[in-house]
XYZ file of C-alpha atoms in Angstrom:
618
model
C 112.119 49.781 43.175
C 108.908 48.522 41.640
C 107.045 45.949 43.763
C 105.640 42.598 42.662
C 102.080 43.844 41.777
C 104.288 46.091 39.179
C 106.407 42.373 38.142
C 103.015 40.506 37.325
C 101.375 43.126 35.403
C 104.348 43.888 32.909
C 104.283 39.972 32.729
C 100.671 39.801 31.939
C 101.241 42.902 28.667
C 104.354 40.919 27.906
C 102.338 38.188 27.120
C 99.749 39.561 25.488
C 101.695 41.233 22.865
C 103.271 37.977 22.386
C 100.342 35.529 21.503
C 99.290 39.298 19.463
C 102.330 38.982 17.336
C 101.997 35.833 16.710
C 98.386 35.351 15.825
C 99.066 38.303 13.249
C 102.176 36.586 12.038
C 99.799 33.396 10.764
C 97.350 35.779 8.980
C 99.579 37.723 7.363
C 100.913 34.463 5.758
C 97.486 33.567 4.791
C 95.975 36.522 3.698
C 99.297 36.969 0.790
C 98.689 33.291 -0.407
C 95.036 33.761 -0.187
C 95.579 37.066 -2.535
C 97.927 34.996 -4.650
C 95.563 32.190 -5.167
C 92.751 34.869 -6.195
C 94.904 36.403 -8.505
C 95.648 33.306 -10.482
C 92.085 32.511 -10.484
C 91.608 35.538 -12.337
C 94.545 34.573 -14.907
C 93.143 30.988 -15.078
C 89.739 32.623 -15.943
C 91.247 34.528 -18.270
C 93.247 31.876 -19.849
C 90.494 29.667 -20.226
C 87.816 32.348 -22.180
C 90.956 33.198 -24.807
C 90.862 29.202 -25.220
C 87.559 28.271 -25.622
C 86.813 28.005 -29.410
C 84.168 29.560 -31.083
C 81.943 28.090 -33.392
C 82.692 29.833 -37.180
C 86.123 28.297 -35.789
C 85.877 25.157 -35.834
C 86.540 23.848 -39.530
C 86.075 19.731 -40.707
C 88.527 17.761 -41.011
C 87.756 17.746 -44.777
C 89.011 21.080 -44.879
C 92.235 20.469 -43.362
C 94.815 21.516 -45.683
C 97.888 20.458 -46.235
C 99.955 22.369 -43.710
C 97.907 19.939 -41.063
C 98.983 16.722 -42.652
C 102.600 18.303 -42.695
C 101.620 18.532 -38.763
C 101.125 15.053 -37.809
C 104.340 13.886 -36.361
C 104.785 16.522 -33.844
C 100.310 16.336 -33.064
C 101.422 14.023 -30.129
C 102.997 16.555 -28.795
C 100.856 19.753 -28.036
C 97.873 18.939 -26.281
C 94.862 19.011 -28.067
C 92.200 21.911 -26.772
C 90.021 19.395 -25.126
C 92.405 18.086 -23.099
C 93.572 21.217 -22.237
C 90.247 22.376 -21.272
C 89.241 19.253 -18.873
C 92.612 19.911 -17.154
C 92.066 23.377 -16.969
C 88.456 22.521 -15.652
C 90.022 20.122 -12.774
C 92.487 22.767 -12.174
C 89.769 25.162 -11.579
C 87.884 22.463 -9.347
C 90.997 22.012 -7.097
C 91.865 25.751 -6.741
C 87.992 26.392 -5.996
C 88.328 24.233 -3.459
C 91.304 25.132 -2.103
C 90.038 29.063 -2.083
C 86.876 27.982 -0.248
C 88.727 25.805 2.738
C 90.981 29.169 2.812
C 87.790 31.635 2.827
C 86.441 28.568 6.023
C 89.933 29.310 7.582
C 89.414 33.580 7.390
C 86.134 33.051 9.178
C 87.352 30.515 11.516
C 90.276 32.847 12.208
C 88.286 36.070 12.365
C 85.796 34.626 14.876
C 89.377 33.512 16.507
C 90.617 36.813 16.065
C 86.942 38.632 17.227
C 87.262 36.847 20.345
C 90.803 37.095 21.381
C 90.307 41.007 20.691
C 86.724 41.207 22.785
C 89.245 39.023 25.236
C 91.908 41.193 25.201
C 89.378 44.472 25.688
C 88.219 42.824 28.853
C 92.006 42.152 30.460
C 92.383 45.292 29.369
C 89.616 46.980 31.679
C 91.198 44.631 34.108
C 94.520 45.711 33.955
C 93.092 49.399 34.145
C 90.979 48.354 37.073
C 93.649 46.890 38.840
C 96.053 49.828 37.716
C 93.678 52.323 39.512
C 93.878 49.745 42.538
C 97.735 49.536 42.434
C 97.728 53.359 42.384
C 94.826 53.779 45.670
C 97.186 51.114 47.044
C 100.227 53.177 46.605
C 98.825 55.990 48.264
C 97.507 54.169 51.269
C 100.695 52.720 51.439
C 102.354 56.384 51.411
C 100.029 57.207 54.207
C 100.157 54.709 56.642
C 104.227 55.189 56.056
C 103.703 58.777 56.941
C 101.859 57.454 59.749
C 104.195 54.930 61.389
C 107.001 57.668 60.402
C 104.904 60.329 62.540
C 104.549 57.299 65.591
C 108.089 56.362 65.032
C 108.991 60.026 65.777
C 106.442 60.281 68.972
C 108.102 56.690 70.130
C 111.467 58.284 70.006
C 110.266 61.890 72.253
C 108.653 59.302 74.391
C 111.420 57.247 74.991
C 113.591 60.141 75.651
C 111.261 61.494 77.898
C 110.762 58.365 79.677
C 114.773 57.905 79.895
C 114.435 61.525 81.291
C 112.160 60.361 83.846
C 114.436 57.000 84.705
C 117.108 59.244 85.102
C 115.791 61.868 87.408
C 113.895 58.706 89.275
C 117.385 56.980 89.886
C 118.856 60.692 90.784
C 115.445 60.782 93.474
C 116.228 57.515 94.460
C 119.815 58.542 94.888
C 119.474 61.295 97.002
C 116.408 59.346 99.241
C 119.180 56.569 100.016
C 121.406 58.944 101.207
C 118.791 61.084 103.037
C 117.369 57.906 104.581
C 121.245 56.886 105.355
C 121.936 60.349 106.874
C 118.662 59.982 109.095
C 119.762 56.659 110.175
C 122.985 58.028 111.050
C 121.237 61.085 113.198
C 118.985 58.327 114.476
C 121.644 56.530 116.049
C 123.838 59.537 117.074
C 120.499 60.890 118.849
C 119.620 57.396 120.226
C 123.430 57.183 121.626
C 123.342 60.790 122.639
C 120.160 59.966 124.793
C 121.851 56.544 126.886
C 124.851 58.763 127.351
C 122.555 61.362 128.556
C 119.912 58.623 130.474
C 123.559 56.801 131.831
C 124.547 60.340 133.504
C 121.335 60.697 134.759
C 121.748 57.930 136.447
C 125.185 58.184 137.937
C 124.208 61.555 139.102
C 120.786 60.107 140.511
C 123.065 57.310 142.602
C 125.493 60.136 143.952
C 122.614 62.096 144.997
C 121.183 59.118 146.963
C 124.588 57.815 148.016
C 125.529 61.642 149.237
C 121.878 61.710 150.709
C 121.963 57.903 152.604
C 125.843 59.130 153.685
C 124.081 62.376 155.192
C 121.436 60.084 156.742
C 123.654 58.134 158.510
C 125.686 60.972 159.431
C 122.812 62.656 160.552
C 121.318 59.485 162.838
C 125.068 59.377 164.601
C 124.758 62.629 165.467
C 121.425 62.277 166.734
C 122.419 59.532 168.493
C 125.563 60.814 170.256
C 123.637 63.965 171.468
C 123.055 64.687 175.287
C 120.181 65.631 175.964
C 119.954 68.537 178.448
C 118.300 67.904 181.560
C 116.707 71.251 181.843
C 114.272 69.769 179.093
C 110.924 68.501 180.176
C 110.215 64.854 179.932
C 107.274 65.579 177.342
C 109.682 67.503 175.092
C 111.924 64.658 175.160
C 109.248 62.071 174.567
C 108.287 63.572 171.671
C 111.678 63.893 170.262
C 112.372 60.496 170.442
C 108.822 59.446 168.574
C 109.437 61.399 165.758
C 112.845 60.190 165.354
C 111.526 56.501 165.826
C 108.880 57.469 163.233
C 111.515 58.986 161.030
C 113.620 55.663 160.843
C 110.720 53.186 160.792
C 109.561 55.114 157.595
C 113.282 54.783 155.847
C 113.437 51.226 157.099
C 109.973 49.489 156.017
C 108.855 49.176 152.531
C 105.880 51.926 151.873
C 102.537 50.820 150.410
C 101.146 52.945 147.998
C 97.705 52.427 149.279
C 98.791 54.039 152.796
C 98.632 57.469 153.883
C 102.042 57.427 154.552
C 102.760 55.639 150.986
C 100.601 58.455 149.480
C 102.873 61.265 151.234
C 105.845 59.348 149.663
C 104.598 59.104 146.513
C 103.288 62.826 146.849
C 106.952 63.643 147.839
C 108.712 62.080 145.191
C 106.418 62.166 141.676
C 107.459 62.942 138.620
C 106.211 62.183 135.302
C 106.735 58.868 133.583
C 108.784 58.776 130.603
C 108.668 56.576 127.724
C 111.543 53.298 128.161
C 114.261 54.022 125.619
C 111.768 56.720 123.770
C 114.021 58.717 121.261
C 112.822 62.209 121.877
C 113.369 63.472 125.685
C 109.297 64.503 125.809
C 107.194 63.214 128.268
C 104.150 60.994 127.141
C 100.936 62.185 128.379
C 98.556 59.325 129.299
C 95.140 58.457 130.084
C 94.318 56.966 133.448
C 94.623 53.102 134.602
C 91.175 51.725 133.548
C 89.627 49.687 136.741
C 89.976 45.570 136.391
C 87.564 43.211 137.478
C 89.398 40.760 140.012
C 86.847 38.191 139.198
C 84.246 37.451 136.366
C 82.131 34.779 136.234
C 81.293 33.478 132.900
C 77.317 34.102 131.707
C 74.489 32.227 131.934
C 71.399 34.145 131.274
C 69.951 36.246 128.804
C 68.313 39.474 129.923
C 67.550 41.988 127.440
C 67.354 41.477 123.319
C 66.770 44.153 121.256
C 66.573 44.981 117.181
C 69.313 47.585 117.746
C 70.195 48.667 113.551
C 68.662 48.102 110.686
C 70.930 45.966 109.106
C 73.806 43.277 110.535
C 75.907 44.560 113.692
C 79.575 44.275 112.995
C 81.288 45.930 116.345
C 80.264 46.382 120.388
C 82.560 48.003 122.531
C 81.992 48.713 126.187
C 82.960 52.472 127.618
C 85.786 52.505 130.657
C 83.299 52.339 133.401
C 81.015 49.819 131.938
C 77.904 51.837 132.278
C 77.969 53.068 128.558
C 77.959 50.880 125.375
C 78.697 51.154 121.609
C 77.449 49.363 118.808
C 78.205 49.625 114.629
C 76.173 48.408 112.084
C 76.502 47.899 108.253
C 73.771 51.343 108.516
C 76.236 53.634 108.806
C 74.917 54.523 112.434
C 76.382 54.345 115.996
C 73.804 53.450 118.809
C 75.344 54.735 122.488
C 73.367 52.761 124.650
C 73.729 52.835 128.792
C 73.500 49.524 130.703
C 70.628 50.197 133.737
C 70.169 47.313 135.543
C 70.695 44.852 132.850
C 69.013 46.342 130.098
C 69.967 48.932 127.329
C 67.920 52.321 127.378
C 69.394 54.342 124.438
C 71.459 57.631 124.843
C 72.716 58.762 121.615
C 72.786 58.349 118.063
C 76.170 59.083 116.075
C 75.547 59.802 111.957
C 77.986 61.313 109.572
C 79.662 57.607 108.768
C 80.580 57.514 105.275
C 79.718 53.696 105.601
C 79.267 50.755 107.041
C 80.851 50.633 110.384
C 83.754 47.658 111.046
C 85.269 48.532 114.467
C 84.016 50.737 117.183
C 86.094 51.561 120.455
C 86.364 54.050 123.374
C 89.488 56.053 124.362
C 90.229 55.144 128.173
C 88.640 58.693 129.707
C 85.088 57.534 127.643
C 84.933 60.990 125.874
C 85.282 60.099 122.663
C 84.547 56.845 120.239
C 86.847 55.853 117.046
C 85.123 54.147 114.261
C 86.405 52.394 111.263
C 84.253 52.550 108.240
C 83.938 50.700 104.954
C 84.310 54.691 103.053
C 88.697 54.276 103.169
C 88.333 56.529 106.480
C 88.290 56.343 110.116
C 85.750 58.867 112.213
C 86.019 60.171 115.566
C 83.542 61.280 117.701
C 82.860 63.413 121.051
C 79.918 61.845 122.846
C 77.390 64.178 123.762
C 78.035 65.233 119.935
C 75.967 63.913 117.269
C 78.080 64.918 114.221
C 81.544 63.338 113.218
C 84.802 65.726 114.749
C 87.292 64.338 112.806
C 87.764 62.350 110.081
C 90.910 60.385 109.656
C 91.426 59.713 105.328
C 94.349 58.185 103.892
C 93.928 54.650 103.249
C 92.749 53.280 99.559
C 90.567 50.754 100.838
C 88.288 49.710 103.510
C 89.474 49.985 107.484
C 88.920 47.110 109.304
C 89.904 48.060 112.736
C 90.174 51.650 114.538
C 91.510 51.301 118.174
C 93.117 54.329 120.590
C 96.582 53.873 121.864
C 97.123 54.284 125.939
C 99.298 57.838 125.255
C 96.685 60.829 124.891
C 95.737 61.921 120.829
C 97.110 58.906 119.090
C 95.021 55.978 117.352
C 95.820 53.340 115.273
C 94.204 51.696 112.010
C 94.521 49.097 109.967
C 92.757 48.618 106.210
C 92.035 46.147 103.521
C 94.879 48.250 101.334
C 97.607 46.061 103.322
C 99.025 49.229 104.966
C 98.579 50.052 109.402
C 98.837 54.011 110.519
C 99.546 55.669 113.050
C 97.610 59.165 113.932
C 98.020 62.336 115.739
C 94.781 63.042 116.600
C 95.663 66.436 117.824
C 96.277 67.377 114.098
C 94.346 64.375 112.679
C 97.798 63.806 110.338
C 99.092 60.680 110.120
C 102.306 60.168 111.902
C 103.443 56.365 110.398
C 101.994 54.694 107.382
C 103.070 50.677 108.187
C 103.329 49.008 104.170
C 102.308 44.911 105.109
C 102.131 42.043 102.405
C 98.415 40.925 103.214
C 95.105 42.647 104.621
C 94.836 43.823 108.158
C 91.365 42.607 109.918
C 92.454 43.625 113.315
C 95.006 45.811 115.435
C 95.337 46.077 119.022
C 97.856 48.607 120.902
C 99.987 47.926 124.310
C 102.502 50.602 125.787
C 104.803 50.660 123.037
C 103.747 47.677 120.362
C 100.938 47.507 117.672
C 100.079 43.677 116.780
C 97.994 43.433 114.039
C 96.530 40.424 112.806
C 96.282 39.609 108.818
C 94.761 37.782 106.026
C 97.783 35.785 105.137
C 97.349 33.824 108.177
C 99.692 35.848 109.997
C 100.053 37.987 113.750
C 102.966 40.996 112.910
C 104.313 42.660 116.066
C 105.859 46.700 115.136
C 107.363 48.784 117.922
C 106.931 52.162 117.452
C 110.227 53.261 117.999
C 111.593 51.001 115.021
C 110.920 50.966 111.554
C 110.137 47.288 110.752
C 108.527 44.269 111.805
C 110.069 42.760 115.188
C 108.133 39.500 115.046
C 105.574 37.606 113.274
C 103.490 34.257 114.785
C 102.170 32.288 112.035
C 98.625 30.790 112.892
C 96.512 28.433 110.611
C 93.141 29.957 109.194
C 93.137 33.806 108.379
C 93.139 36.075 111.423
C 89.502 37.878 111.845
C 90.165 39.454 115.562
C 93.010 40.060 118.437
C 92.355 41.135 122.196
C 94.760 42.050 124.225
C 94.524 41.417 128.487
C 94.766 44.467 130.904
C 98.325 43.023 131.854
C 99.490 43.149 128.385
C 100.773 39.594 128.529
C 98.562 37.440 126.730
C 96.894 37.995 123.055
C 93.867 36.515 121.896
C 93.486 35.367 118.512
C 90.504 34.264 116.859
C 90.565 32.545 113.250
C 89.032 30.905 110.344
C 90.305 27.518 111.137
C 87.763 27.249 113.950
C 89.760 27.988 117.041
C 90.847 30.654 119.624
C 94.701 30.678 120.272
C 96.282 32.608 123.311
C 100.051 33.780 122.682
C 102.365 34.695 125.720
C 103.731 38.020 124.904
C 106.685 37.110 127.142
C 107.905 34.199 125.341
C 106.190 34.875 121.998
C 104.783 31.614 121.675
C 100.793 30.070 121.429
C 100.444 28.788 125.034
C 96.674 27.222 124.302
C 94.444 26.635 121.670
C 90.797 26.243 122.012
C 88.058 24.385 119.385
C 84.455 23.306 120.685
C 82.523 20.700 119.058
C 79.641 23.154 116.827
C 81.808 26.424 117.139
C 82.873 27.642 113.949
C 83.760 30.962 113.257
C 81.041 33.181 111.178
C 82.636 35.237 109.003
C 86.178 37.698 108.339
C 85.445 39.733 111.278
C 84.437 37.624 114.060
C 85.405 38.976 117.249
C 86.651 37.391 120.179
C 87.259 38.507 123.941
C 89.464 38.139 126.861
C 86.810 38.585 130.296
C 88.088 41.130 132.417
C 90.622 39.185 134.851
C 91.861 37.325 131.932
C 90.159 34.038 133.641
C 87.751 33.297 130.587
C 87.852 33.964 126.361
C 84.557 34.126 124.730
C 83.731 34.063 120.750
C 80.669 34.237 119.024
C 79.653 31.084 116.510
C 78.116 30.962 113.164
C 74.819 29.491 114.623
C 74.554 32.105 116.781
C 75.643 30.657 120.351
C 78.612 32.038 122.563
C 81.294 29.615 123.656
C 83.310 29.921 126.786
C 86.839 28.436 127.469
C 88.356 28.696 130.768
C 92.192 30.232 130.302
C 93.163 28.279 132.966
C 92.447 24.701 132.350
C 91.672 25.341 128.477
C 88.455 23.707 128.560
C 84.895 24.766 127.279
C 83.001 26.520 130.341
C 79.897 25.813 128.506
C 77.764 28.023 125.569
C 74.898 30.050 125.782
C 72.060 29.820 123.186
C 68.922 31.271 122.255
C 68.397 35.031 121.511
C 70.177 34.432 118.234
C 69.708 32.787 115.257
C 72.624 33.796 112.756
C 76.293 34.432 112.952
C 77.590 36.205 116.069
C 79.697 38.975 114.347
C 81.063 41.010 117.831
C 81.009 40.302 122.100
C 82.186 42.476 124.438
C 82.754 42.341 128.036
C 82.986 44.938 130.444
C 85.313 46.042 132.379
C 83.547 45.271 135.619
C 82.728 41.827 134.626
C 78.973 42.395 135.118
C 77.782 41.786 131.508
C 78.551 40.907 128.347
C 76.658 42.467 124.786
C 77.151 40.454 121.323
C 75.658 41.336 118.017
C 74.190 39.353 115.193
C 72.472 39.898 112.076
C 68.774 38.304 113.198
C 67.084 36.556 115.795
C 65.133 33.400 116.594
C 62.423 33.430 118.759
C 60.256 30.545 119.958
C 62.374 28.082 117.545
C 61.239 30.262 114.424
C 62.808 33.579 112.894
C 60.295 36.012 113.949
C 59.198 38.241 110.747
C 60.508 42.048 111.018
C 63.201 41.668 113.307
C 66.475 42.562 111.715
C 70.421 42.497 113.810
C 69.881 42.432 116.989
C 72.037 42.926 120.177
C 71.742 41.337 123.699
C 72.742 41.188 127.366
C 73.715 38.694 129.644
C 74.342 38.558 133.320
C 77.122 36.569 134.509
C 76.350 34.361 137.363
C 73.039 33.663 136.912
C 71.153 29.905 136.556
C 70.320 28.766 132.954
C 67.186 28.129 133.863
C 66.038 31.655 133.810
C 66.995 32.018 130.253
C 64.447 34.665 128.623
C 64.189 37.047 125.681
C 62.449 40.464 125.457
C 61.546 42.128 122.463
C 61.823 45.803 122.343
């Protein structure tokens, strides 16, 4: 079917040939008359030379004869010549002018005609122009047909392929349900199969002790109703009668562990601790109880200040028997540092961080440190070994927080890509990859629970024996650190609404909340710390001072200022209660910044008078 460029052109020709045909149709009227009117011109010409008379015939009118007289009734008549002449003459006049407004017309219409044909040439060229258009047109139309017939094809393999895909994904999906299903089901059959197991235990353990009191008792009767032979000598009989007295004092008292007959008790009966309600039947190796202060004193005086990295510190973490220290900087190093006397002398560097360090902690024995880095990886150390051992990658962002779990080979991590794991150090493989709705900026790790604090404003409890979330405590202000006491039963929070909150594990509910007049909390990863015997929680401000709140009565113990002149990023306190570090990104000195110090990191003794407040340089 011809298109409308086709339409308008045939009308344009159409039209043409119409104003041709009848522009010819006019002159070929006039150009017959004007052929008529020479022609009788001619005759008229003609006409008028045979009429003319010549002059031997012209003859008096003496010489008229009589035939003319006869005449002269019908002389009225025939025209005489003259007349005839002067109308012939006027005739002449009026067809001489007719023929020359008829030869002005054929000029007027050939210039007519000259330009309509010089117009016509030109729409010609036009139309030929715009014919050769029409026709590059037509064939850019062909191809870019052939080209949405050739995309139309690859849409329809595509599609197919895609519903290909949809329909193996919903297969996949399918057959994951019913997997998952299936492992729920051996879940619970295993989990049911263990309390039936853990419940026969248990009978059989109370038989055993009711068989074993039974032969106690049967066994004191008897000892009771025996004679005793009086051939025996009275020493023999004395010390019969001791060791039986011992024997029943023992069964009788309660035992404390610290005695040496608690320790032969304890010696007599061990056995390895199992994991509460654990599903697999494996016992849980674990590090050793880590010594607790029984009483800190909050500090008062500064006694050593250093320029420990080249850039900002971001983490401090104390080693199990407080004689050892960590500290992270944005410089990819780790500084081991041990505490003599109140002062840092260093001891090790660590390299091999693919970036800046976030979190640094100890396991309980103090052989290795765990570091989260800004390079989507964790990095674990052996100290005494300056090179990285392992390197924990799996996340697609930046870890925030690293921390051990009490059981032997396991850690914990927690990363800007909203997702906590769970490693096997042993095999550095990642044993549980935790999905969350917000960022992580801290974890900390009890017996059995991970509590991880998030960007959402949010504190998310998991168990690791269950899939899901067990709890969350909303706070207000995003959550930038979480400590956990030796007990387990308090959690410290610290967040960007300006406060410190403590939550009671055993009611899962904020029991305080502290604020200070000037604290305010520095930046996303501000740390905050329980003291050793739980009696104190200290934070780090953004002008650089450490606040104090006593647990207790919830009031501010009082702040220490000076070494430092910018944000506190990290504190730590250790486990004797001796000292505390914290780390900053400068340092003020005399009531100035002094020029070429960079992040610095500093001491303090608790118990000391404020009055002896100092700063050395090193």
């Amino acid at each position: 079917m011809a298109g409308p460029g086709a339409r308008w052109k045939r009308h344009i020709v159409r039209q043409l040939r119409q104003r041709d045909r009848t522009q010819k149709a006019l002159f070929l009227e006039l150009v017959p008359a004007y052929n008529c009117l020479l022609e009788k011109a001619e005759l008229l010409a003609r006409i008028s030379e045979k009429l003319q008379p010549k002059p031997n015939d012209v003859t008096p009118a003496t010489l008229q004869g009589p035939w003319e007289e006869e005449s002269g009734p019908d002389s009225d008549l025939v025209p005489s010549s003259s007349t005839l002449r002067v109308k012939w003459q006027e005739e002449e006049e009026g067809l001489r002018l007719v023929c020359g407004e008829m030869a002005y017309q054929v000029v007027a219409k050939s210039a007519a005609l000259g330009a309509l044909e010089s117009t016509l040439e030109q729409r010609q060229s036009t139309l030929a122009a715009l014919q050769a258009r029409v026709a590059e047109l037509r064939e850019e139309q062909a191809r870019q047909t052939r080209q949405v017939d050739a995309q139309r094809a690859l849409n329809v393999a595509q599609r197919a392929a895609y519903e290909a895909l949809r329909g193996r994904a919903r297969l996949q999906e399918a057959a994951l349900r019913r997997l998952e299903e299936e492992a729920r089901d051996l879940l619970e059959r295993l989990v049911q199969r263990k309390a039936r197991a853990a419940a026969e235990r248990n009978l059989r353990n109370e038989r055993y002790e009711k068989a074993k009191q039974a032969r106690m008792s049967l066994e004191l009767k008897a000892a009771a109703q025996r004679t005793v032979s009086i051939s025996e000598s009275p020493n023999t009989i004395g010390d019969g009668i001791r060791e039986e007295g011992k024997t029943l004092a023992l069964m009788a008292e309660p035992v404390s562990p610290k005695s040496e007959a608690g320790e032969k008790w304890l010696r007599t009966f061990s056995f390895k601790k199992r994991r509460g309600r654990s599903i697999g039947g494996a016992s849980e190796q674990r590090y050793q109880s880590i010594p607790v202060c029984v009483a800190a004193q909050p500090p008062s005086q500064v006694l050593d200040v250093l320029d420990a990295h080249l850039s900002e510190v971001n983490a401090v973490c104390f080693g199990p028997n407080s004689s050892l220290l960590a500290t992270g900087g944005a410089d990819r190093l780790i500084h081991l540092w041990n505490v003599v006397g109140g002062r840092l002398e260093a001891n090790q560097t660590l390299e091999g961080a693919g970036g800046s360090i976030t979190s640094v902690d100890f396991d309980p024995s103090g052989s290795q440190v765990l570091a989260a880095t800004y390079n989507q990886a964790a990095q674990l150390w052996k100290v005494g070994e300056a090179q990285s051992k392992e390197t924990l990658s799996g996340h697609t962002d930046k870890v925030t927080a690293a921390k051990f779990k009490l059981t032997r080979h396991q850690a914990v991590t927690g990363s800007r890509d909203r997702t906590v794991k769970e490693w096997d150090l042993g095999r550095a493989y990642c044993s549980r990859t935790i999905s969350v709705l917000s960022y992580c900026n801290d974890v900390v790790c009890g017996d059995h629970v991970i509590i991880s604090g998030h960007n959402d404003q949010k504190i998310r409890f998991w168990d690791s024996r269950v899939p899901c979330c067990t709890q969350v405590i909303p706070v207000q202000g995003r959550v930038t650190s979480l400590n956990l006491s030796h007990d387990q039963l308090h959690l410290l929070s610290c967040s960007r609404d300006d406060t410190l909150k403590i939550i009671d594990l055993r009611v899962s509910n904020i029991r305080q909340v502290f604020r200070a007049d000037g604290f305010r909390c520095g930046s996303d990863w501000t740390k905050a710390v329980f003291s050793p015997d739980r009696s104190y929680a200290l934070a780090g401000s953004w002008d650089g001072a450490l606040y104090i709140w006593d647990v207790d009565t919830g009031k501010l113990e009082g702040s220490l200022r000076g070494p430092h002149c910018t944000a506190v990023n990290a504190v730590a306190w250790c486990y004797s209660g001796s000292h505390v570090h914290s780390g900053s990104r400068g340092l003020w000195a005399g009531g100035s910044r002094t020029p070429g110090l960079g992040p610095l990191s500093s001491t303090c003794r608790a118990g000391q008078s404020q009055s002896d407040l100092s700063a050395v340089h090193i």
